PDB file of C-alpha atoms in Angstrom:
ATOM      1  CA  UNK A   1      54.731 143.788 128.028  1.00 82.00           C
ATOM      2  CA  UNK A   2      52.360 142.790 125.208  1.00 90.00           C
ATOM      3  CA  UNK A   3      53.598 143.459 121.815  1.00 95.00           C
ATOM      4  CA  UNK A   4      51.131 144.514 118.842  1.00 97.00           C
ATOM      5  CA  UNK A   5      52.067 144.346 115.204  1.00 97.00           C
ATOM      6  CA  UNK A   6      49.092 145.739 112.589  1.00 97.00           C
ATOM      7  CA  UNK A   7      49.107 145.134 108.860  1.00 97.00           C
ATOM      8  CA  UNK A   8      46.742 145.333 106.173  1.00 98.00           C
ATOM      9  CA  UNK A   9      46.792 149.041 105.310  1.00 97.00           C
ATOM     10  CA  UNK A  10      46.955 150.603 102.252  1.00 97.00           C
ATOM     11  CA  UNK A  11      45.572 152.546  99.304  1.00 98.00           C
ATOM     12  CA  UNK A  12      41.500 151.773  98.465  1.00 98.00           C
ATOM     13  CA  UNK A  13      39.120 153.397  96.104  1.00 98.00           C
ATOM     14  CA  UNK A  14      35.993 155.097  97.537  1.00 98.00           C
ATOM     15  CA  UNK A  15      33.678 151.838  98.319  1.00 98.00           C
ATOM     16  CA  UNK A  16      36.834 149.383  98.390  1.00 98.00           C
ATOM     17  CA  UNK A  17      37.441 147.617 101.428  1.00 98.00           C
ATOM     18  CA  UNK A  18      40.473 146.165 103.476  1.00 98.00           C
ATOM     19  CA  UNK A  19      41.112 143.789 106.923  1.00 98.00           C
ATOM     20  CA  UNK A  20      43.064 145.389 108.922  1.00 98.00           C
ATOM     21  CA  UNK A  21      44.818 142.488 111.261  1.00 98.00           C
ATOM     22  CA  UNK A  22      46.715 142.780 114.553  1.00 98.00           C
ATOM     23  CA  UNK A  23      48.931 140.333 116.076  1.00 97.00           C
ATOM     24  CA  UNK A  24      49.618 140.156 119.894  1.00 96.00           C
ATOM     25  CA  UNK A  25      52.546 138.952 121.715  1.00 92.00           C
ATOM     26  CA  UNK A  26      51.180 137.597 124.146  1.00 78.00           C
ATOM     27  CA  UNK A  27      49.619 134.048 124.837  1.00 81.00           C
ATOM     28  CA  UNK A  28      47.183 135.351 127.492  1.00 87.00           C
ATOM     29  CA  UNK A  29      45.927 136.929 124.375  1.00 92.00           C
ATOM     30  CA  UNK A  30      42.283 136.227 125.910  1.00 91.00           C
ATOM     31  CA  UNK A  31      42.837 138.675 128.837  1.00 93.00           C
ATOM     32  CA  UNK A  32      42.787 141.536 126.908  1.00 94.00           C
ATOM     33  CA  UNK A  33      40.038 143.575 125.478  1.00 96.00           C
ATOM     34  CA  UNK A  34      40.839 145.052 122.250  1.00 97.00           C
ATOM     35  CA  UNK A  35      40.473 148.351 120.532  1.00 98.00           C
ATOM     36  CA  UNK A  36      40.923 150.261 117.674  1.00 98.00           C
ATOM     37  CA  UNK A  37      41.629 154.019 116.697  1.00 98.00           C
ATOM     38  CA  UNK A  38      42.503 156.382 114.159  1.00 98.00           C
ATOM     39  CA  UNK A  39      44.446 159.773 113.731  1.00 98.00           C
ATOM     40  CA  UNK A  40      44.272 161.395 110.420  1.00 96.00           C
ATOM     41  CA  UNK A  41      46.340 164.568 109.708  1.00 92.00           C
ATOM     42  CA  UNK A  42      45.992 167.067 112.472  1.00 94.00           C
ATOM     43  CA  UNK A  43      43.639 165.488 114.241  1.00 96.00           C
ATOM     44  CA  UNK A  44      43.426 163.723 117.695  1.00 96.00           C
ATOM     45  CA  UNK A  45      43.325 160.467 117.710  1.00 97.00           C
ATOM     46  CA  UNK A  46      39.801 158.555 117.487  1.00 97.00           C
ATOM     47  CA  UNK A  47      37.887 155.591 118.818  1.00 98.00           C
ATOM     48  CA  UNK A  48      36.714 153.478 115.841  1.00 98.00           C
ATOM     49  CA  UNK A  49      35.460 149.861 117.582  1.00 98.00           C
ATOM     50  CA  UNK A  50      36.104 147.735 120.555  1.00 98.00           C
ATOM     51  CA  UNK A  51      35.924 143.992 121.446  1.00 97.00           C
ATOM     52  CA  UNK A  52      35.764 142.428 125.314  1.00 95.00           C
ATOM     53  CA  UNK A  53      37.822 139.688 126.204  1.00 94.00           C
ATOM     54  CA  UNK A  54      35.424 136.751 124.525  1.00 91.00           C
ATOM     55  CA  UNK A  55      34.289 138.129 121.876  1.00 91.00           C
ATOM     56  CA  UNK A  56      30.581 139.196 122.591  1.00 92.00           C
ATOM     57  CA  UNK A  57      31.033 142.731 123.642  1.00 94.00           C
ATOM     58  CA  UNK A  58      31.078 144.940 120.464  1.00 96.00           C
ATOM     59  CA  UNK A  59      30.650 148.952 120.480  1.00 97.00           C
ATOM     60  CA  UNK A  60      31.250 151.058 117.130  1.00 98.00           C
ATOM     61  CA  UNK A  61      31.880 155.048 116.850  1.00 98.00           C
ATOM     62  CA  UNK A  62      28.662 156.170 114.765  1.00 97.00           C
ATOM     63  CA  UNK A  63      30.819 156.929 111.615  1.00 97.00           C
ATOM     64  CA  UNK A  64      31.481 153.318 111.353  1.00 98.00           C
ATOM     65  CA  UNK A  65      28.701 151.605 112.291  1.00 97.00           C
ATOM     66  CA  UNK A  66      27.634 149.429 109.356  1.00 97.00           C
ATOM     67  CA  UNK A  67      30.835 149.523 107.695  1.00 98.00           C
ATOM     68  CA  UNK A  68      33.306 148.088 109.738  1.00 98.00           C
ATOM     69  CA  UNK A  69      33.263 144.834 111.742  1.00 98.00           C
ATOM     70  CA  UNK A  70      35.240 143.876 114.885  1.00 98.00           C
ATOM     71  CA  UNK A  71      36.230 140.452 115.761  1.00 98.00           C
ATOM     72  CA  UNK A  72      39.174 138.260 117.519  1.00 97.00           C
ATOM     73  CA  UNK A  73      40.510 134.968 116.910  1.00 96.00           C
ATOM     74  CA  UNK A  74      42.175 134.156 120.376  1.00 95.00           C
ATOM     75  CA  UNK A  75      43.470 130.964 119.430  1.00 94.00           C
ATOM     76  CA  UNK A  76      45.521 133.026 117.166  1.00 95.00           C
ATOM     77  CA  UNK A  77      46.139 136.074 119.294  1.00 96.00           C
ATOM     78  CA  UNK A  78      44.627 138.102 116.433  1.00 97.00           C
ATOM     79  CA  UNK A  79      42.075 140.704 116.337  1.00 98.00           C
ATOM     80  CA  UNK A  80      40.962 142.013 112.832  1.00 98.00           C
ATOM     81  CA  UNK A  81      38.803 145.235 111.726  1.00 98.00           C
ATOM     82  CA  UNK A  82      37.008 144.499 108.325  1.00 98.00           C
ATOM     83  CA  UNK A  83      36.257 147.550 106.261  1.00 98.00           C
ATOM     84  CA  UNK A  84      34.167 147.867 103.958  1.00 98.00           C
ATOM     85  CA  UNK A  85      32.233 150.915 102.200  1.00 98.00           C
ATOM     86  CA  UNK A  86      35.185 152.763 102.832  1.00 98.00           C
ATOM     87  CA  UNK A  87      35.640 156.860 102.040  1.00 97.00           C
ATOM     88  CA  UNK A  88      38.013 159.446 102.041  1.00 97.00           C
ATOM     89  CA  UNK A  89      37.445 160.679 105.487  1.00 96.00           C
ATOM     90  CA  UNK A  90      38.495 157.398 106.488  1.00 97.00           C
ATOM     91  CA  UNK A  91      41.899 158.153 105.563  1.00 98.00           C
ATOM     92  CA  UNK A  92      44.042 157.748 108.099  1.00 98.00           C
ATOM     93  CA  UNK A  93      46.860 155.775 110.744  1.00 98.00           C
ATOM     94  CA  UNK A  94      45.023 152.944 112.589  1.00 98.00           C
ATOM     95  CA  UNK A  95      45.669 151.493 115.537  1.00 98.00           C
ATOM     96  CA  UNK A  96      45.100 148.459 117.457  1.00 98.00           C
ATOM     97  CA  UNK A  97      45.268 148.571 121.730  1.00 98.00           C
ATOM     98  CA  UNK A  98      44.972 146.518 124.353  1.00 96.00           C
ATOM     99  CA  UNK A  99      43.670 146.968 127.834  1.00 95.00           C
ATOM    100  CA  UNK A 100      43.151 144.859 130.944  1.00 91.00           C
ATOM    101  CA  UNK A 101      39.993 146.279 131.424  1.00 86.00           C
ATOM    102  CA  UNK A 102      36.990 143.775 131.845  1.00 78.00           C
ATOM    103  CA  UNK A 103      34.993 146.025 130.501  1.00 82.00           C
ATOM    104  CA  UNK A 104      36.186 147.152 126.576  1.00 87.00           C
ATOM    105  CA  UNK A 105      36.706 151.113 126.085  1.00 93.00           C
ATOM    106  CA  UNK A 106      36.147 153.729 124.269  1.00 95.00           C
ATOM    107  CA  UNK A 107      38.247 156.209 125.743  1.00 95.00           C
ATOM    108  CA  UNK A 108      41.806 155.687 124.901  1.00 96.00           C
ATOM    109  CA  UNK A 109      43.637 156.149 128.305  1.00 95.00           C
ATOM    110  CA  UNK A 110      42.124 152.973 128.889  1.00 95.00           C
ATOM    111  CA  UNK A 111      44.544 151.592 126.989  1.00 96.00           C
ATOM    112  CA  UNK A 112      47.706 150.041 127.967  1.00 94.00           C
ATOM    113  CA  UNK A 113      49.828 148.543 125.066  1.00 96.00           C
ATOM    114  CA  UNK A 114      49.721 150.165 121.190  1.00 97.00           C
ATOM    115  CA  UNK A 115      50.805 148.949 118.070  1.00 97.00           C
ATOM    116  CA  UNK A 116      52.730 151.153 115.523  1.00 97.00           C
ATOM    117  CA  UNK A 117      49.819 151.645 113.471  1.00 97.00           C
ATOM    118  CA  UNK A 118      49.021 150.987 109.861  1.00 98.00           C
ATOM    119  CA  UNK A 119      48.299 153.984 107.276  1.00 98.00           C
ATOM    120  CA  UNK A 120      44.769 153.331 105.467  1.00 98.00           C
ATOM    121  CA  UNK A 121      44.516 155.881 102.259  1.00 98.00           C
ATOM    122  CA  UNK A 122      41.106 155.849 100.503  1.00 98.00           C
ATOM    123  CA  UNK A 123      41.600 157.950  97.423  1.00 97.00           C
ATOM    124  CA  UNK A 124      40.476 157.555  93.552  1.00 95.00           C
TER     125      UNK A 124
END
């Protein structure tokens, strides 16, 4: 069972950004591909960005692209999501995954362990 713990939410301006962080559990951190999503408000949940197991494969949902960066420190079972140029529809509860999947995801049943999510507000 791999345990995921996100922090770095919180309330931005229009143009702020944040780093969103997400620690894992486990020490065969380096197995995992990575993910994160997002649900706003009566919506379904959404893919925002992936990460493979070392690091090189990257793939961004369009309304990110640009914006937010991906990456993993796997020494420190830790995979971030820098935000920047951030706007109200970005609003919402992110959430970091993990799958054993070789190949990262962008579909969320791919996913096998969540996190409880961290609430991003971007409001002036």
């Amino acid at each position: 069972q791999v345990r995921l713990v996100e922090s770095g939410g919180g309330l931005v301006q229009p143009g702020g950004s944040l780093r969103l962080s997400c620690v894992a559990s486990e020490r065969t951190f380096s197995r995992y591909s990575m993910g994160w999503f997002c649900q706003a408000p009566g919506k379904e949940r959404e893919f925002v960005a992936t990460i493979s197991r070392n690091g090189f494969g990257i793939y961004y949902a369009d309304s990110v692209k640009g914006r937010f960066t991906i990456s993993r420190d796997n020494a420190k079972n830790t995979v971030f999501l820098q935000m920047n140029w951030l706007e109200p529809e970005d609003t919402a509860v992110y959430y970091c995954a993990a799958t054993t999947a070789s190949i990262p995801s962008l579909s969320q049943f791919d996913y096998d362990y969540w996190g409880q999510g961290t609430q991003v507000t971007v409001s002036s």
